[in-house]
Amino acid sequence: MATHAPLKGRVRAPVNLQAQSRVTTRRPTEREERANAWTHGIGALLSLLAAVSLIVLPPVRASSVTIASCIAFCIAALITMGASTAHHASVCERKKRLFLAFDHAAIGILIAGSWTAFAAVSLPARDLPPLLAGLWSAASIIAIEQFVCLSRGCEPWLEQYSAALFLAMGWIPVAIYGDKVLAGLPYDSAVLLSAGCLSYTTGVVAYVARRVPFHHAVWHVLVVAGATLHFFALRAALA
C-alpha cells in the first residue's frame, strides 16, 4: 500500500483571534498593578470625603435637588474608582475579569452622574429630561454591553473600543448643551469644569498608550484630577 508524506504548508493551524488580541496588549507588571490600585483607591477615598462634605456642610444657597445631584456625582465617582481598585488589586483572574466589567460599566455611570450634577446646577428645567434620559440610557446600554462582552470573552474588544465610547458619551452632549452649561455657571466654576474635561480627555491618551510603562496609573491620576476639578467646580457654582 502506498503511503503519502504529510503535506507541508497545506494545512494551517486554527487562528485564535482572541489570543492574538491579547498579545497586542501588554500585560501590566506587578508594580504597575499596585500603582493602578493605589491611585484609584486614593480617588475612591477622596470621592467618599467629597460626598460626606456635601452632606455635613451643604452649600447654604443651594436647593436640595442640586445638592442631591452633586452627592450623586460623588457616589458615581466612588463606585467607579472603587470598582477600578478592586479590579487592579484582585489576584484571582476570574474576579479580575468580573471587576473589569464593573469598572467599565461604572465609567458610564460617572459620565452620566457628572452631567446630571452640572445640568441641575446650570441648565433650565426644560432641558433636563431629554439630556438626562439620553445620558442614563447610554450608561445603561454600555453597562449591559460590558457584561455581555465579558460573558463572551471579549475583554480585548472592551480595552480597544471602550475609550472611544466614553469619549463620545462625554463630548456629544457638549456639542448640544455646552454653551448653555457654561453660560449658567460662574466664571471660576466654568474654568474648573473645562479643566476637568481636559484632564479626562488627556487621560485617554495615556490609557491607549499601552506599551508605555505605568500608562494606566497616569490615566488614573488624570481621572482623579478631573473628578476633583469637577467637584470644586460644583462647589464654586453652589457657593
PDB file of C-alpha atoms in Angstrom:
ATOM      1  CA  MET A   1       0.000   0.000   0.000  1.00  0.00           C
ATOM      2  CA  ALA A   2       1.394   3.372  -0.946  1.00  0.00           C
ATOM      3  CA  THR A   3       1.990   5.856   1.778  1.00  0.00           C
ATOM      4  CA  HIS A   4       1.860   9.584   1.425  1.00  0.00           C
ATOM      5  CA  ALA A   5       4.145  12.029   3.132  1.00  0.00           C
ATOM      6  CA  PRO A   6       2.367  14.696   5.131  1.00  0.00           C
ATOM      7  CA  LEU A   7       1.570  17.772   3.125  1.00  0.00           C
ATOM      8  CA  LYS A   8       3.658  20.605   4.431  1.00  0.00           C
ATOM      9  CA  GLY A   9       2.432  24.130   4.143  1.00  0.00           C
ATOM     10  CA  ARG A  10      -1.028  22.976   3.087  1.00  0.00           C
ATOM     11  CA  VAL A  11      -2.733  22.740   6.476  1.00  0.00           C
ATOM     12  CA  ARG A  12      -2.792  25.743   8.779  1.00  0.00           C
ATOM     13  CA  ALA A  13      -3.466  25.673  12.470  1.00  0.00           C
ATOM     14  CA  PRO A  14      -6.654  27.458  13.537  1.00  0.00           C
ATOM     15  CA  VAL A  15      -6.121  31.073  14.408  1.00  0.00           C
ATOM     16  CA  ASN A  16      -7.190  32.173  17.865  1.00  0.00           C
ATOM     17  CA  LEU A  17      -8.219  35.766  17.260  1.00  0.00           C
ATOM     18  CA  GLN A  18      -8.814  36.369  20.937  1.00  0.00           C
ATOM     19  CA  ALA A  19      -5.288  35.185  21.752  1.00  0.00           C
ATOM     20  CA  GLN A  20      -3.906  37.478  19.066  1.00  0.00           C
ATOM     21  CA  SER A  21      -5.789  40.391  20.573  1.00  0.00           C
ATOM     22  CA  ARG A  22      -4.361  39.580  23.963  1.00  0.00           C
ATOM     23  CA  VAL A  23      -0.820  39.508  22.581  1.00  0.00           C
ATOM     24  CA  THR A  24      -1.141  43.035  21.270  1.00  0.00           C
ATOM     25  CA  THR A  25      -1.978  44.317  24.764  1.00  0.00           C
ATOM     26  CA  ARG A  26       0.998  44.345  27.117  1.00  0.00           C
ATOM     27  CA  ARG A  27       0.124  42.858  30.479  1.00  0.00           C
ATOM     28  CA  PRO A  28       0.898  45.171  33.424  1.00  0.00           C
ATOM     29  CA  THR A  29       3.668  44.232  35.808  1.00  0.00           C
ATOM     30  CA  GLU A  30       3.037  43.630  39.495  1.00  0.00           C
ATOM     31  CA  ARG A  31       4.388  47.091  40.352  1.00  0.00           C
ATOM     32  CA  GLU A  32       2.144  48.687  37.746  1.00  0.00           C
ATOM     33  CA  GLU A  33      -0.924  46.913  39.098  1.00  0.00           C
ATOM     34  CA  ARG A  34      -0.097  48.110  42.613  1.00  0.00           C
ATOM     35  CA  ALA A  35       0.165  51.670  41.280  1.00  0.00           C
ATOM     36  CA  ASN A  36      -3.125  51.230  39.425  1.00  0.00           C
ATOM     37  CA  ALA A  37      -4.854  50.031  42.594  1.00  0.00           C
ATOM     38  CA  TRP A  38      -3.395  52.737  44.842  1.00  0.00           C
ATOM     39  CA  THR A  39      -4.177  55.650  42.506  1.00  0.00           C
ATOM     40  CA  HIS A  40      -7.862  54.855  42.251  1.00  0.00           C
ATOM     41  CA  GLY A  41      -8.013  53.674  45.854  1.00  0.00           C
ATOM     42  CA  ILE A  42      -6.993  57.185  46.879  1.00  0.00           C
ATOM     43  CA  GLY A  43      -9.529  58.561  44.395  1.00  0.00           C
ATOM     44  CA  ALA A  44     -12.281  56.442  45.962  1.00  0.00           C
ATOM     45  CA  LEU A  45     -11.407  57.799  49.409  1.00  0.00           C
ATOM     46  CA  LEU A  46     -11.475  61.389  48.106  1.00  0.00           C
ATOM     47  CA  SER A  47     -14.869  60.741  46.494  1.00  0.00           C
ATOM     48  CA  LEU A  48     -16.244  59.474  49.791  1.00  0.00           C
ATOM     49  CA  LEU A  49     -14.911  62.528  51.638  1.00  0.00           C
ATOM     50  CA  ALA A  50     -16.419  64.807  48.981  1.00  0.00           C
ATOM     51  CA  ALA A  51     -19.855  63.214  49.386  1.00  0.00           C
ATOM     52  CA  VAL A  52     -19.639  63.480  53.177  1.00  0.00           C
ATOM     53  CA  SER A  53     -18.635  67.151  52.941  1.00  0.00           C
ATOM     54  CA  LEU A  54     -21.763  67.920  50.904  1.00  0.00           C
ATOM     55  CA  ILE A  55     -23.916  66.170  53.491  1.00  0.00           C
ATOM     56  CA  VAL A  56     -22.267  67.673  56.573  1.00  0.00           C
ATOM     57  CA  LEU A  57     -21.553  71.136  55.127  1.00  0.00           C
ATOM     58  CA  PRO A  58     -24.105  71.674  52.344  1.00  0.00           C
ATOM     59  CA  PRO A  59     -23.962  74.951  50.394  1.00  0.00           C
ATOM     60  CA  VAL A  60     -26.357  77.370  52.081  1.00  0.00           C
ATOM     61  CA  ARG A  61     -27.960  78.805  48.948  1.00  0.00           C
ATOM     62  CA  ALA A  62     -28.306  75.531  47.038  1.00  0.00           C
ATOM     63  CA  SER A  63     -31.583  73.665  46.674  1.00  0.00           C
ATOM     64  CA  SER A  64     -31.982  70.127  47.929  1.00  0.00           C
ATOM     65  CA  VAL A  65     -32.234  68.888  44.327  1.00  0.00           C
ATOM     66  CA  THR A  66     -28.909  70.376  43.267  1.00  0.00           C
ATOM     67  CA  ILE A  67     -27.189  69.148  46.434  1.00  0.00           C
ATOM     68  CA  ALA A  68     -28.592  65.661  45.845  1.00  0.00           C
ATOM     69  CA  SER A  69     -27.352  65.698  42.242  1.00  0.00           C
ATOM     70  CA  CYS A  70     -23.866  66.701  43.403  1.00  0.00           C
ATOM     71  CA  ILE A  71     -23.861  63.936  46.027  1.00  0.00           C
ATOM     72  CA  ALA A  72     -24.912  61.502  43.282  1.00  0.00           C
ATOM     73  CA  PHE A  73     -21.895  62.633  41.252  1.00  0.00           C
ATOM     74  CA  CYS A  74     -19.596  61.916  44.215  1.00  0.00           C
ATOM     75  CA  ILE A  75     -21.175  58.487  44.712  1.00  0.00           C
ATOM     76  CA  ALA A  76     -20.736  57.727  40.999  1.00  0.00           C
ATOM     77  CA  ALA A  77     -17.047  58.637  41.307  1.00  0.00           C
ATOM     78  CA  LEU A  78     -16.769  56.445  44.410  1.00  0.00           C
ATOM     79  CA  ILE A  79     -18.340  53.467  42.606  1.00  0.00           C
ATOM     80  CA  THR A  80     -16.142  53.961  39.536  1.00  0.00           C
ATOM     81  CA  MET A  81     -12.870  54.232  41.407  1.00  0.00           C
ATOM     82  CA  GLY A  82     -13.845  51.532  43.882  1.00  0.00           C
ATOM     83  CA  ALA A  83     -14.571  49.075  41.059  1.00  0.00           C
ATOM     84  CA  SER A  84     -11.304  50.008  39.378  1.00  0.00           C
ATOM     85  CA  THR A  85      -9.380  49.481  42.620  1.00  0.00           C
ATOM     86  CA  ALA A  86     -10.995  46.072  43.114  1.00  0.00           C
ATOM     87  CA  HIS A  87     -10.120  45.084  39.544  1.00  0.00           C
ATOM     88  CA  HIS A  88      -6.456  46.026  39.798  1.00  0.00           C
ATOM     89  CA  ALA A  89      -5.992  44.715  43.345  1.00  0.00           C
ATOM     90  CA  SER A  90      -7.533  41.313  42.631  1.00  0.00           C
ATOM     91  CA  VAL A  91      -5.143  38.394  42.098  1.00  0.00           C
ATOM     92  CA  CYS A  92      -7.869  35.945  41.085  1.00  0.00           C
ATOM     93  CA  GLU A  93      -8.247  36.021  37.290  1.00  0.00           C
ATOM     94  CA  ARG A  94     -11.983  35.282  37.413  1.00  0.00           C
ATOM     95  CA  LYS A  95     -12.650  38.109  39.878  1.00  0.00           C
ATOM     96  CA  LYS A  96     -10.344  40.404  37.928  1.00  0.00           C
ATOM     97  CA  ARG A  97     -12.411  39.876  34.769  1.00  0.00           C
ATOM     98  CA  LEU A  98     -15.660  40.437  36.661  1.00  0.00           C
ATOM     99  CA  PHE A  99     -14.431  43.667  38.242  1.00  0.00           C
ATOM    100  CA  LEU A 100     -13.216  44.833  34.819  1.00  0.00           C
ATOM    101  CA  ALA A 101     -16.816  44.762  33.607  1.00  0.00           C
ATOM    102  CA  PHE A 102     -17.957  46.631  36.731  1.00  0.00           C
ATOM    103  CA  ASP A 103     -15.114  49.114  36.212  1.00  0.00           C
ATOM    104  CA  HIS A 104     -16.058  49.925  32.622  1.00  0.00           C
ATOM    105  CA  ALA A 105     -19.786  49.971  33.369  1.00  0.00           C
ATOM    106  CA  ALA A 106     -19.179  52.427  36.202  1.00  0.00           C
ATOM    107  CA  ILE A 107     -17.339  54.850  33.909  1.00  0.00           C
ATOM    108  CA  GLY A 108     -20.578  55.391  32.012  1.00  0.00           C
ATOM    109  CA  ILE A 109     -22.322  55.990  35.334  1.00  0.00           C
ATOM    110  CA  LEU A 110     -19.675  58.572  36.274  1.00  0.00           C
ATOM    111  CA  ILE A 111     -20.130  60.431  32.988  1.00  0.00           C
ATOM    112  CA  ALA A 112     -23.915  60.456  33.397  1.00  0.00           C
ATOM    113  CA  GLY A 113     -23.562  61.462  37.060  1.00  0.00           C
ATOM    114  CA  SER A 114     -21.232  64.329  36.175  1.00  0.00           C
ATOM    115  CA  TRP A 115     -23.598  65.659  33.539  1.00  0.00           C
ATOM    116  CA  THR A 116     -26.553  65.275  35.905  1.00  0.00           C
ATOM    117  CA  ALA A 117     -24.880  67.452  38.534  1.00  0.00           C
ATOM    118  CA  PHE A 118     -23.776  70.204  36.152  1.00  0.00           C
ATOM    119  CA  ALA A 119     -27.109  70.169  34.313  1.00  0.00           C
ATOM    120  CA  ALA A 120     -29.021  70.548  37.584  1.00  0.00           C
ATOM    121  CA  VAL A 121     -26.808  73.489  38.547  1.00  0.00           C
ATOM    122  CA  SER A 122     -26.715  75.345  35.231  1.00  0.00           C
ATOM    123  CA  LEU A 123     -29.484  74.366  32.805  1.00  0.00           C
ATOM    124  CA  PRO A 124     -33.149  75.402  32.689  1.00  0.00           C
ATOM    125  CA  ALA A 125     -35.561  72.704  33.853  1.00  0.00           C
ATOM    126  CA  ARG A 126     -36.964  72.150  30.339  1.00  0.00           C
ATOM    127  CA  ASP A 127     -33.564  70.947  29.089  1.00  0.00           C
ATOM    128  CA  LEU A 128     -33.094  68.329  31.796  1.00  0.00           C
ATOM    129  CA  PRO A 129     -35.460  65.491  30.693  1.00  0.00           C
ATOM    130  CA  PRO A 130     -34.028  64.901  27.173  1.00  0.00           C
ATOM    131  CA  LEU A 131     -30.414  65.276  28.320  1.00  0.00           C
ATOM    132  CA  LEU A 132     -30.701  63.031  31.363  1.00  0.00           C
ATOM    133  CA  ALA A 133     -32.817  60.432  29.549  1.00  0.00           C
ATOM    134  CA  GLY A 134     -30.215  60.194  26.802  1.00  0.00           C
ATOM    135  CA  LEU A 135     -27.258  60.032  29.174  1.00  0.00           C
ATOM    136  CA  TRP A 136     -28.659  57.441  31.553  1.00  0.00           C
ATOM    137  CA  SER A 137     -29.946  55.321  28.660  1.00  0.00           C
ATOM    138  CA  ALA A 138     -26.448  55.369  27.161  1.00  0.00           C
ATOM    139  CA  ALA A 139     -24.919  54.486  30.537  1.00  0.00           C
ATOM    140  CA  SER A 140     -27.332  51.548  30.903  1.00  0.00           C
ATOM    141  CA  ILE A 141     -26.660  50.251  27.392  1.00  0.00           C
ATOM    142  CA  ILE A 142     -22.896  50.496  27.890  1.00  0.00           C
ATOM    143  CA  ALA A 143     -23.145  48.686  31.232  1.00  0.00           C
ATOM    144  CA  ILE A 144     -25.105  45.817  29.650  1.00  0.00           C
ATOM    145  CA  GLU A 145     -22.616  45.695  26.786  1.00  0.00           C
ATOM    146  CA  GLN A 146     -19.695  45.321  29.206  1.00  0.00           C
ATOM    147  CA  PHE A 147     -21.189  42.258  30.874  1.00  0.00           C
ATOM    148  CA  VAL A 148     -22.254  40.707  27.553  1.00  0.00           C
ATOM    149  CA  CYS A 149     -18.707  41.108  26.250  1.00  0.00           C
ATOM    150  CA  LEU A 150     -17.354  39.634  29.483  1.00  0.00           C
ATOM    151  CA  SER A 151     -19.584  36.560  29.151  1.00  0.00           C
ATOM    152  CA  ARG A 152     -18.283  36.031  25.599  1.00  0.00           C
ATOM    153  CA  GLY A 153     -14.624  36.539  26.486  1.00  0.00           C
ATOM    154  CA  CYS A 154     -14.295  39.791  24.566  1.00  0.00           C
ATOM    155  CA  GLU A 155     -12.150  41.747  27.040  1.00  0.00           C
ATOM    156  CA  PRO A 156      -9.676  42.769  24.282  1.00  0.00           C
ATOM    157  CA  TRP A 157     -12.571  44.398  22.414  1.00  0.00           C
ATOM    158  CA  LEU A 158     -13.510  46.277  25.582  1.00  0.00           C
ATOM    159  CA  GLU A 159      -9.966  47.521  26.032  1.00  0.00           C
ATOM    160  CA  GLN A 160      -9.704  48.709  22.432  1.00  0.00           C
ATOM    161  CA  TYR A 161     -13.067  50.406  21.952  1.00  0.00           C
ATOM    162  CA  SER A 162     -14.372  51.471  25.348  1.00  0.00           C
ATOM    163  CA  ALA A 163     -12.297  54.657  25.377  1.00  0.00           C
ATOM    164  CA  ALA A 164     -13.938  55.835  22.145  1.00  0.00           C
ATOM    165  CA  LEU A 165     -17.406  55.050  23.510  1.00  0.00           C
ATOM    166  CA  PHE A 166     -16.811  57.023  26.685  1.00  0.00           C
ATOM    167  CA  LEU A 167     -15.287  59.981  24.837  1.00  0.00           C
ATOM    168  CA  ALA A 168     -18.369  60.107  22.628  1.00  0.00           C
ATOM    169  CA  MET A 169     -20.685  59.843  25.623  1.00  0.00           C
ATOM    170  CA  GLY A 170     -18.921  62.715  27.361  1.00  0.00           C
ATOM    171  CA  TRP A 171     -18.425  65.077  24.433  1.00  0.00           C
ATOM    172  CA  ILE A 172     -21.554  64.676  22.285  1.00  0.00           C
ATOM    173  CA  PRO A 173     -23.688  66.461  24.930  1.00  0.00           C
ATOM    174  CA  VAL A 174     -21.070  69.237  24.974  1.00  0.00           C
ATOM    175  CA  ALA A 175     -21.836  69.954  21.330  1.00  0.00           C
ATOM    176  CA  ILE A 176     -25.543  70.270  22.162  1.00  0.00           C
ATOM    177  CA  TYR A 177     -25.612  71.819  25.639  1.00  0.00           C
ATOM    178  CA  GLY A 178     -22.069  73.072  26.239  1.00  0.00           C
ATOM    179  CA  ASP A 179     -22.769  76.755  25.619  1.00  0.00           C
ATOM    180  CA  LYS A 180     -25.810  76.739  27.895  1.00  0.00           C
ATOM    181  CA  VAL A 181     -23.922  74.973  30.688  1.00  0.00           C
ATOM    182  CA  LEU A 182     -21.013  77.431  30.587  1.00  0.00           C
ATOM    183  CA  ALA A 183     -23.406  80.381  30.428  1.00  0.00           C
ATOM    184  CA  GLY A 184     -25.216  79.109  33.515  1.00  0.00           C
ATOM    185  CA  LEU A 185     -22.054  78.797  35.624  1.00  0.00           C
ATOM    186  CA  PRO A 186     -19.929  81.427  37.383  1.00  0.00           C
ATOM    187  CA  TYR A 187     -16.619  82.130  35.647  1.00  0.00           C
ATOM    188  CA  ASP A 188     -14.422  80.233  38.119  1.00  0.00           C
ATOM    189  CA  SER A 189     -16.747  77.246  38.008  1.00  0.00           C
ATOM    190  CA  ALA A 190     -16.700  77.224  34.196  1.00  0.00           C
ATOM    191  CA  VAL A 191     -12.882  77.299  34.213  1.00  0.00           C
ATOM    192  CA  LEU A 192     -12.708  74.371  36.650  1.00  0.00           C
ATOM    193  CA  LEU A 193     -15.267  72.431  34.601  1.00  0.00           C
ATOM    194  CA  SER A 194     -13.253  72.970  31.403  1.00  0.00           C
ATOM    195  CA  ALA A 195     -10.006  71.990  33.139  1.00  0.00           C
ATOM    196  CA  GLY A 196     -11.616  68.791  34.403  1.00  0.00           C
ATOM    197  CA  CYS A 197     -12.826  67.865  30.916  1.00  0.00           C
ATOM    198  CA  LEU A 198      -9.319  68.494  29.574  1.00  0.00           C
ATOM    199  CA  SER A 199      -7.832  66.287  32.300  1.00  0.00           C
ATOM    200  CA  TYR A 200     -10.191  63.409  31.472  1.00  0.00           C
ATOM    201  CA  THR A 201      -9.537  63.708  27.737  1.00  0.00           C
ATOM    202  CA  THR A 202      -5.762  63.917  28.174  1.00  0.00           C
ATOM    203  CA  GLY A 203      -6.005  60.826  30.347  1.00  0.00           C
ATOM    204  CA  VAL A 204      -7.441  58.874  27.422  1.00  0.00           C
ATOM    205  CA  VAL A 205      -4.140  59.437  25.590  1.00  0.00           C
ATOM    206  CA  ALA A 206      -2.353  57.732  28.492  1.00  0.00           C
ATOM    207  CA  TYR A 207      -4.995  54.990  28.577  1.00  0.00           C
ATOM    208  CA  VAL A 208      -4.403  53.944  24.963  1.00  0.00           C
ATOM    209  CA  ALA A 209      -0.578  54.172  25.212  1.00  0.00           C
ATOM    210  CA  ARG A 210      -0.436  50.549  26.344  1.00  0.00           C
ATOM    211  CA  ARG A 211       3.239  49.995  25.573  1.00  0.00           C
ATOM    212  CA  VAL A 212       4.317  52.772  27.933  1.00  0.00           C
ATOM    213  CA  PRO A 213       5.131  51.594  31.486  1.00  0.00           C
ATOM    214  CA  PHE A 214       2.689  52.870  34.129  1.00  0.00           C
ATOM    215  CA  HIS A 215       0.464  54.377  31.430  1.00  0.00           C
ATOM    216  CA  HIS A 216      -2.634  53.136  33.246  1.00  0.00           C
ATOM    217  CA  ALA A 217      -1.604  54.711  36.556  1.00  0.00           C
ATOM    218  CA  VAL A 218      -1.159  58.027  34.712  1.00  0.00           C
ATOM    219  CA  TRP A 219      -4.667  57.590  33.303  1.00  0.00           C
ATOM    220  CA  HIS A 220      -5.943  57.014  36.840  1.00  0.00           C
ATOM    221  CA  VAL A 221      -4.208  60.128  38.183  1.00  0.00           C
ATOM    222  CA  LEU A 222      -5.768  62.245  35.434  1.00  0.00           C
ATOM    223  CA  VAL A 223      -9.210  60.743  36.130  1.00  0.00           C
ATOM    224  CA  VAL A 224      -8.856  61.593  39.831  1.00  0.00           C
ATOM    225  CA  ALA A 225      -7.705  65.094  38.866  1.00  0.00           C
ATOM    226  CA  GLY A 226     -10.677  65.531  36.521  1.00  0.00           C
ATOM    227  CA  ALA A 227     -13.177  64.387  39.138  1.00  0.00           C
ATOM    228  CA  THR A 228     -11.574  66.649  41.757  1.00  0.00           C
ATOM    229  CA  LEU A 229     -11.722  69.667  39.453  1.00  0.00           C
ATOM    230  CA  HIS A 230     -15.372  68.936  38.706  1.00  0.00           C
ATOM    231  CA  PHE A 231     -16.185  68.647  42.403  1.00  0.00           C
ATOM    232  CA  PHE A 232     -14.692  72.069  43.099  1.00  0.00           C
ATOM    233  CA  ALA A 233     -16.451  73.444  40.009  1.00  0.00           C
ATOM    234  CA  LEU A 234     -19.757  72.314  41.508  1.00  0.00           C
ATOM    235  CA  ARG A 235     -18.809  73.731  44.908  1.00  0.00           C
ATOM    236  CA  ALA A 236     -17.977  77.064  43.279  1.00  0.00           C
ATOM    237  CA  ALA A 237     -21.277  77.067  41.386  1.00  0.00           C
ATOM    238  CA  LEU A 238     -23.239  76.441  44.579  1.00  0.00           C
ATOM    239  CA  ALA A 239     -21.332  78.888  46.784  1.00  0.00           C
TER     240      ALA A 239
END
